[in-house]
Short mmCIF file of C-alpha atoms in Angstrom, two decimals:
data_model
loop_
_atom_site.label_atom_id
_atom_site.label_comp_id
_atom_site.label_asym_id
_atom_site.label_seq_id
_atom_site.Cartn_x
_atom_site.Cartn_y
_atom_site.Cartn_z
CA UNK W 1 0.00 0.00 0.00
CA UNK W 2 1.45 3.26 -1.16
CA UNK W 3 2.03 6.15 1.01
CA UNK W 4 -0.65 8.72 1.60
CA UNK W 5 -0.22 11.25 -1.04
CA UNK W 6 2.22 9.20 -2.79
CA UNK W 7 1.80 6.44 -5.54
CA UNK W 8 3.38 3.29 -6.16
CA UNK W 9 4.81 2.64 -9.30
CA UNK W 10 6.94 -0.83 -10.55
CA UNK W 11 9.36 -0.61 -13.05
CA UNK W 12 11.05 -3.60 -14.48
CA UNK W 13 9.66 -5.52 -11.43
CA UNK W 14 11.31 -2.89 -9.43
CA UNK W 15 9.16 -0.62 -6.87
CA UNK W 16 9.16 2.60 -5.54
CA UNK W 17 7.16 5.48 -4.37
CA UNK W 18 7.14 8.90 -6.09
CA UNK W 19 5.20 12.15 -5.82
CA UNK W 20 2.17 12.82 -8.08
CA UNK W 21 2.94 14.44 -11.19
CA UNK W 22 5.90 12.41 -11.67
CA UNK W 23 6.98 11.60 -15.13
CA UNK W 24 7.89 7.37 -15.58
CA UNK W 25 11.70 8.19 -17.03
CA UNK W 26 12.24 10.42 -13.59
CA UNK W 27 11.07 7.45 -11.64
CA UNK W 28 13.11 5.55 -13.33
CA UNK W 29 15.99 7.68 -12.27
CA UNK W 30 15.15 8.02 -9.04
CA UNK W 31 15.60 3.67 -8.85
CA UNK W 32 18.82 4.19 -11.73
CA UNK W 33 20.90 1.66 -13.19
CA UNK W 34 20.07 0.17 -16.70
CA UNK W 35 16.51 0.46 -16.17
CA UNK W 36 16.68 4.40 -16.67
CA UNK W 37 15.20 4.96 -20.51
CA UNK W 38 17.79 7.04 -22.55
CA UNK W 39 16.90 10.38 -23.27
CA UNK W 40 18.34 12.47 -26.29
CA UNK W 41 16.21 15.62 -26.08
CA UNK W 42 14.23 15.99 -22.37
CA UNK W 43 16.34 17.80 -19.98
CA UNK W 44 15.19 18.13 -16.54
CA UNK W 45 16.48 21.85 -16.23
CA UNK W 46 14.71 23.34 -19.51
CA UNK W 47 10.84 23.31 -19.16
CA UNK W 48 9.17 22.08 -21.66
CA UNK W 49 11.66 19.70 -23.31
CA UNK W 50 11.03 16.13 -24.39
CA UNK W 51 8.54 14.10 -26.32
CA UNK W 52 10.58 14.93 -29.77
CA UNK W 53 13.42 11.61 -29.91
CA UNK W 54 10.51 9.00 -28.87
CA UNK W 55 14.47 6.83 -27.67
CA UNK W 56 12.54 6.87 -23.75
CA UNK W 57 9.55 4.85 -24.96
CA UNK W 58 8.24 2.54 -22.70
CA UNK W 59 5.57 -0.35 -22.07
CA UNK W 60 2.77 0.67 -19.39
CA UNK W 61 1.82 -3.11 -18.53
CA UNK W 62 -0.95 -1.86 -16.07
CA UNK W 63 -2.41 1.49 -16.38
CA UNK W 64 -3.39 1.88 -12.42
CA UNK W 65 -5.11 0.38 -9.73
CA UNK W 66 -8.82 1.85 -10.55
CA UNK W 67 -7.90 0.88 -14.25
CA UNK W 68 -5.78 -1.95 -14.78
CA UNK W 69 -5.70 -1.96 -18.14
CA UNK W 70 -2.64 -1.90 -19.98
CA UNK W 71 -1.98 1.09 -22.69
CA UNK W 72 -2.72 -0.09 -26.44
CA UNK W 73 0.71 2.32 -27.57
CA UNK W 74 4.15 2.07 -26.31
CA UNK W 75 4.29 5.78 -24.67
CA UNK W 76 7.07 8.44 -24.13
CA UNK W 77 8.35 7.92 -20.62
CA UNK W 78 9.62 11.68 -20.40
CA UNK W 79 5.87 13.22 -20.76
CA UNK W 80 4.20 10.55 -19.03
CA UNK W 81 3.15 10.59 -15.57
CA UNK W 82 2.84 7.84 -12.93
CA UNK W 83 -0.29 6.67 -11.61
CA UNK W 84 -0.92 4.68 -8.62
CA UNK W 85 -0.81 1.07 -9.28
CA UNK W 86 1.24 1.60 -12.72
CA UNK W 87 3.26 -0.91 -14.17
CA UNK W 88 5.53 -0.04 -16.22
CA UNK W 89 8.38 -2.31 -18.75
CA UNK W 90 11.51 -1.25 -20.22
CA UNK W 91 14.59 -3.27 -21.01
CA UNK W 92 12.36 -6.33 -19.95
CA UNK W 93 10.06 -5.68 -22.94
CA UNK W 94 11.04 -7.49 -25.95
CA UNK W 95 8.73 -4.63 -27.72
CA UNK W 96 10.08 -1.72 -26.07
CA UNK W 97 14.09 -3.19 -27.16
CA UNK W 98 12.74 -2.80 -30.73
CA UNK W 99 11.35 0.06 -30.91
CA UNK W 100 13.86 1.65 -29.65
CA UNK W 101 16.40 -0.14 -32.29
CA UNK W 102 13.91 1.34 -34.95
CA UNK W 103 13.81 5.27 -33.56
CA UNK W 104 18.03 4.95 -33.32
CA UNK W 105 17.71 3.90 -36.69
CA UNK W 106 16.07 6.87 -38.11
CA UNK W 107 18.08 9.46 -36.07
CA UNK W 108 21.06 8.06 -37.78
CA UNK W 109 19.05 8.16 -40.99
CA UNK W 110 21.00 11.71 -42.29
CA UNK W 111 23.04 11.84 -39.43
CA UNK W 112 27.15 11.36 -40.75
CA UNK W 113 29.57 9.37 -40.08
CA UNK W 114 31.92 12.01 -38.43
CA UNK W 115 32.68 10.44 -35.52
CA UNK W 116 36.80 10.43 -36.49
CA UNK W 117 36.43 14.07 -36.96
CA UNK W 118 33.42 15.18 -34.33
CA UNK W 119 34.60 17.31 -31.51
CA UNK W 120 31.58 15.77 -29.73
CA UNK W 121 33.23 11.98 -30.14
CA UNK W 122 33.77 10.25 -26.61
CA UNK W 123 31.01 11.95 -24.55
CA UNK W 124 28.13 11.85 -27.60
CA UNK W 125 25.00 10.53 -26.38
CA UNK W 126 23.78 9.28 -29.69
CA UNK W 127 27.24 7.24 -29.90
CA UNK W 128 26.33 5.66 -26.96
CA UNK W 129 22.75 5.24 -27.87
CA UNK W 130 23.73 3.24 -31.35
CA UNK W 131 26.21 0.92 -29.43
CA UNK W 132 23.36 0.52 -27.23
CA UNK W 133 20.19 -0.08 -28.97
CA UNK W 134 21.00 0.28 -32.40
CA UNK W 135 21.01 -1.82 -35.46
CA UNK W 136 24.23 -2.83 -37.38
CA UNK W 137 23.10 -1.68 -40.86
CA UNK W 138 20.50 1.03 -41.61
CA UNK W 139 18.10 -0.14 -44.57
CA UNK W 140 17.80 3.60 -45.96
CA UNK W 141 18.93 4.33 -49.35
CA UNK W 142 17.68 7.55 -50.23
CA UNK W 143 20.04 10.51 -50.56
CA UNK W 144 20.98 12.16 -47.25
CA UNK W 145 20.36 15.66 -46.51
CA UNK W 146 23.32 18.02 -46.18
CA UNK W 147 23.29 21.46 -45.20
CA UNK W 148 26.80 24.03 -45.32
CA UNK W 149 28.54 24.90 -42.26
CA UNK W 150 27.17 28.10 -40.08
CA UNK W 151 29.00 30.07 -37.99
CA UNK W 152 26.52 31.10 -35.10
CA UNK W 153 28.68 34.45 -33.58
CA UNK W 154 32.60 34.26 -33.45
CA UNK W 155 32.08 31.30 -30.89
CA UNK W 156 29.90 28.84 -32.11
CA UNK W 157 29.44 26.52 -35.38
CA UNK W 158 26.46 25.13 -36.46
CA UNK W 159 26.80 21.68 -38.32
CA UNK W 160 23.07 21.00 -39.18
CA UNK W 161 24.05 17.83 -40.95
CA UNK W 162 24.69 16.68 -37.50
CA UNK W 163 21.33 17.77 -35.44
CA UNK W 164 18.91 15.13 -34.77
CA UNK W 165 16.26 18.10 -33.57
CA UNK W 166 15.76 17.73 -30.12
CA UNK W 167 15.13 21.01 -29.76
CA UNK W 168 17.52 21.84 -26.27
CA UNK W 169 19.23 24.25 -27.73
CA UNK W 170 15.82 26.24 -28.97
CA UNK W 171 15.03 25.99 -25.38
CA UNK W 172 17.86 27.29 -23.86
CA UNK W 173 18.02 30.62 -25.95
CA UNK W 174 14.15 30.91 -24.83
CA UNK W 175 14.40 30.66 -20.95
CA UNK W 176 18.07 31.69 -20.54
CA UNK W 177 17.58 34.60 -22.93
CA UNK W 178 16.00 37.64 -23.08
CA UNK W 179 15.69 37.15 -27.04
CA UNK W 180 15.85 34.36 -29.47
CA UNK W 181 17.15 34.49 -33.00
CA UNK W 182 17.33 30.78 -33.90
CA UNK W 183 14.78 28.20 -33.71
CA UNK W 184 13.28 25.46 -36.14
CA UNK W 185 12.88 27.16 -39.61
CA UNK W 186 10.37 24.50 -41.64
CA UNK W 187 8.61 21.74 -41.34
CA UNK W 188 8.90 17.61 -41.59
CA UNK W 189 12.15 16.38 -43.84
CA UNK W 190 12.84 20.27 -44.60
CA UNK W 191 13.21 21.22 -40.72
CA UNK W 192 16.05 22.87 -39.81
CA UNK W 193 18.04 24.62 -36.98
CA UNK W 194 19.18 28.21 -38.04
CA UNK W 195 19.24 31.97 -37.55
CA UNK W 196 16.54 33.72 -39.42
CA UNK W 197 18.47 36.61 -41.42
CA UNK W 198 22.18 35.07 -40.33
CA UNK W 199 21.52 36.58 -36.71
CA UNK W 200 24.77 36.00 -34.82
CA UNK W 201 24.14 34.74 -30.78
CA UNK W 202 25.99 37.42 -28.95
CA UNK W 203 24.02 37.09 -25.62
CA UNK W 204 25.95 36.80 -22.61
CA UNK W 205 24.66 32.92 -21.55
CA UNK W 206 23.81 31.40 -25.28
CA UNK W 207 27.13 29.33 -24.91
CA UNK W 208 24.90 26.65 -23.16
CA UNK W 209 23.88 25.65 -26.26
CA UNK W 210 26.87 23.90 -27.23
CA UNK W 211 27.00 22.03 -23.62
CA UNK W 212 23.05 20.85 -23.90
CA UNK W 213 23.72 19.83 -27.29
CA UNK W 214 23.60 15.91 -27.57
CA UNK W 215 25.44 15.20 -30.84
CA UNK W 216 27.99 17.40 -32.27
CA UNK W 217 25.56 19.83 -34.48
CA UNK W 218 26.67 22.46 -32.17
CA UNK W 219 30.49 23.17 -31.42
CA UNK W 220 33.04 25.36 -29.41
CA UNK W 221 34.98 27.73 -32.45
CA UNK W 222 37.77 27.86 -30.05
CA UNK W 223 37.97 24.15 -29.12
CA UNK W 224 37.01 22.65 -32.33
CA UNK W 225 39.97 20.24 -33.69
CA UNK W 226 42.16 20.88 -30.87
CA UNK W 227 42.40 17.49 -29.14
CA UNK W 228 40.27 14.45 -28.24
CA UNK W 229 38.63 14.24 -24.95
CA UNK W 230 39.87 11.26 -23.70
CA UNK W 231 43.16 12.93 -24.04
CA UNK W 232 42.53 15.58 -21.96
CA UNK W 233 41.85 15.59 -17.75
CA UNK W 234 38.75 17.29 -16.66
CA UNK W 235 39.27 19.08 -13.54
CA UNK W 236 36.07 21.08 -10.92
CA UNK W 237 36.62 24.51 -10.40
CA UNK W 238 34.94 27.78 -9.70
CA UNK W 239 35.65 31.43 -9.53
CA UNK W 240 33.69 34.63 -8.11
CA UNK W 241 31.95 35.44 -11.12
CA UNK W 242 29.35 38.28 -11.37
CA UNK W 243 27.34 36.57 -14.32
CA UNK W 244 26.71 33.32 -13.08
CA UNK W 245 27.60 30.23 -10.65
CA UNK W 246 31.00 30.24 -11.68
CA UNK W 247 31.04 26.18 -11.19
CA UNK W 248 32.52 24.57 -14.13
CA UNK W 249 35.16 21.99 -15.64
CA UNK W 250 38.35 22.89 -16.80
CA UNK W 251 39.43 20.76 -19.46
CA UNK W 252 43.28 20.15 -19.14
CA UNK W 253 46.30 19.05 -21.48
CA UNK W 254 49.32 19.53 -19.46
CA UNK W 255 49.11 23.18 -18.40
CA UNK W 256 46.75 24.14 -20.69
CA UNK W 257 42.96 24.67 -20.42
CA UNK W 258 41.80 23.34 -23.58
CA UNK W 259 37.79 24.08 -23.01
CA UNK W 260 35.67 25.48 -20.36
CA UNK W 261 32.26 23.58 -19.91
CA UNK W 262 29.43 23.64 -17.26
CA UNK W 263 29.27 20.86 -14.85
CA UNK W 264 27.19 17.99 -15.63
CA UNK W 265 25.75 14.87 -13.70
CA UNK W 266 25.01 11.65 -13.89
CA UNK W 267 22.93 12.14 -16.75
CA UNK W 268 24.58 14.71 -18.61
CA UNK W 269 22.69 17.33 -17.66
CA UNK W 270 24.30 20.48 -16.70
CA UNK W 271 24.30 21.08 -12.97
CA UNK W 272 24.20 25.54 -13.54
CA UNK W 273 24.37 27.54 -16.44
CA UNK W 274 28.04 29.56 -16.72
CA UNK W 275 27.98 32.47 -18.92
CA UNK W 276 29.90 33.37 -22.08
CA UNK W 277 33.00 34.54 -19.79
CA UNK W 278 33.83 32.03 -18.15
CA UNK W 279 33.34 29.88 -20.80
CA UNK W 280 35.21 31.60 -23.35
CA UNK W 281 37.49 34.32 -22.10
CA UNK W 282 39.05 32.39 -18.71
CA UNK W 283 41.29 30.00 -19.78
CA UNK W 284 44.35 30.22 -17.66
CA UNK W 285 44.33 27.94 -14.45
CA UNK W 286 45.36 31.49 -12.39
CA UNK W 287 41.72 32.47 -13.19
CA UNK W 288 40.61 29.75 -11.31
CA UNK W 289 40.85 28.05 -8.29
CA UNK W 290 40.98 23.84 -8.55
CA UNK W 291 38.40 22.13 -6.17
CA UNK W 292 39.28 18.12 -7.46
CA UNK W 293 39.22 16.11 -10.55
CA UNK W 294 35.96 15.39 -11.88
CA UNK W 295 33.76 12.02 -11.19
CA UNK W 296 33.97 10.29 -14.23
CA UNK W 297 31.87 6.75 -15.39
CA UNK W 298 33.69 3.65 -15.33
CA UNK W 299 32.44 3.23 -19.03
CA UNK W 300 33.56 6.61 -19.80
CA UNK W 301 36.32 6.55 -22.54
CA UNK W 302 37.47 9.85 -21.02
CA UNK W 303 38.68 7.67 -17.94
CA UNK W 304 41.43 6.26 -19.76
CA UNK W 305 43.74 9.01 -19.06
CA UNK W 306 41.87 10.02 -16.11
CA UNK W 307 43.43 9.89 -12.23
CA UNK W 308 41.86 9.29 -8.91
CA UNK W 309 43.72 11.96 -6.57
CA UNK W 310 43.91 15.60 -7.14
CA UNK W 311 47.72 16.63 -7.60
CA UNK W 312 48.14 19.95 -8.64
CA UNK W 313 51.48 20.08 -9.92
CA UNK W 314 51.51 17.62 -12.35
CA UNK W 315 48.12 18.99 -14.39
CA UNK W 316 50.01 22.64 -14.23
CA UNK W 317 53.84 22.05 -14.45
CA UNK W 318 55.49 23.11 -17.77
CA UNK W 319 56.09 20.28 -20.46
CA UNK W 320 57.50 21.29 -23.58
CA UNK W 321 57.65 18.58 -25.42
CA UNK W 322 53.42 18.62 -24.94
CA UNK W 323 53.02 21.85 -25.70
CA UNK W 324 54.91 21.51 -29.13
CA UNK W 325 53.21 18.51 -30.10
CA UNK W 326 50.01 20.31 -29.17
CA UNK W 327 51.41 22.67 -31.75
CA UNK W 328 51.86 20.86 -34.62
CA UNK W 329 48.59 18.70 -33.72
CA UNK W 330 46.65 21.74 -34.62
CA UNK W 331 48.47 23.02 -37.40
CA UNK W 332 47.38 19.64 -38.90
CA UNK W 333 43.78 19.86 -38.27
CA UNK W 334 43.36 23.32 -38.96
CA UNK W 335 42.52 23.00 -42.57
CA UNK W 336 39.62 20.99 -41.67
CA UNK W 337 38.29 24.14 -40.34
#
């Protein structure tokens, strides 16, 4: 018997009790593990986000205790809410495993193989979602839509060819903004992310965009091609900054600070919002001061070069021979620009 004011919900034979007005995928975080549905475009911090990938459907085996009935539709765990009594199936449903194998399918439908080249390699959600759930050949064989290269500001590059249209980063420049000039221009196959009238994104916290990106349709100008991220050490620090938190990651090669980036948590969700200056303009370890290297999966292919105790000295100390290799890494990479 559930709680008063609280209803009981099962989840791959698994049960808990969660507040009304709970949605089944945040239920299913609140157990975790591998019965937690992936979710490519609902982020807990943005309101109104979710309910465009379909990757978090689920099976509702038993629709309550007043009505038992199961639902006729697999449903989207992210906009669903529990009711007392519910049942619920994920990875235990044979139906749920292929659906989601089919939806994986057709976000890779025009989505490139540029995961040799994608800044976004190593920490890419849909990577992991393909490995995951996804099928080893695609049966498509229609053209695939390609769109040119946009620079969004001096910052940030837009590679639609990439975007799977989640709509996060639409979000973002709507709540954290006091304007938006991008959004969804067209409809069905023609739908696209863009700036209407090549608008550049100049406001102060629009750099969340590339961080609540999934895939790597939206990219750092002055990270891009740099270095791979499971060559670099992430590191937790913060500063007294007027703008925002000031919380973020450092991301370290040797001395240098190779990216800024909010912190994120167990579900890659950023923790707060840092503004364009600390993202951007504070790239020198003096700017900041260290707290301790950053928790990091044990599947995470960042954690091969990764450490367990926070020593200073070696993530700051001069190396030459790094830096000129660092060097001549870029000048190789910079025609792909």
């Amino acid at each position: 018997m559930a709680e008063e004011g609280k209803f009981k919900v099962t989840i791959d034979g698994i049960s808990l009790e969660v507040t009304p007005g709970t949605t089944i995928l945040n239920a299913a975080r609140q157990i975790g593990g591998d019965i937690v549905p992936p979710a490519m475009c609902y982020y807990s911090k943005l309101e109104g986000s979710g309910g465009k990938c379909r990757t978090c459907l689920v099976k509702v085996s038993k629709g309550s205790e007043k009505d038992p009935r199961p639902m006729p539709k697999l449903v989207a765990s992210c906009r669903t809410t529990v009711m007392d009594g519910m049942e619920v199936q994920n990875i235990t449903s044979p139906d749920v495993v292929e659906a989601r194998k089919g939806v994986v399918e057709m976000l890779l439908i025009n989505h490139p193989l540029d995961c040799p080249i994608c800044d976004q390699a190593g920490e890419c959600k849909l990577q992991d979602l393909g490995y995951e759930h996804g099928a080893e050949q695609t049966r498509y064989e229609f053209e695939r839509r390609t769109f040119e290269r946009i620079d969004l500001g001096d910052k940030i590059q837009l590679h639609m060819n990439r975007c799977i249209l989640c709509y996060r980063c639409v979000y973002v420049a709507n709540q954290l903004t006091d304007r938006r000039e991008h959004g969804v221009l067209n409809r069905g196959d023609h739908a696209e992310i863009s700036t209407f009238i090549s608008q550049a994104l100049d406001h102060e916290f629009i750099g969340n965009v590339i961080d609540v990106c999934p895939v790597g349709a939206l990219t750092d100008k002055t990270f891009r091609f740099k270095n791979r991220v499971w060559f670099t050490k992430p590191v937790e620090a913060h500063r007294a900054c007027p703008t925002c938190s000031g919380k973020v990651t450092l991301w370290y090669k040797g001395e240098e600070v190779l990216r800024v980036t909010g912190r994120k948590d167990d579900y890659n969700e950023v923790e707060d919002f840092i503004c364009n200056t600390c993202r951007f303009e504070r790239k020198r370890t003096a700017d900041w001061t260290l707290e301790e290297p950053t928790l990091l999966p044990n599947e995470s292919v960042i954690t091969a070069n990764h450490y367990t105790e926070f020593a200073p000295p070696p993530v700051i100390q001069k190396n030459k021979e790094l830096q000129v290799a660092n060097t001549e890494q870029l000048a190789r990479t910079e025609r792909l620009k």
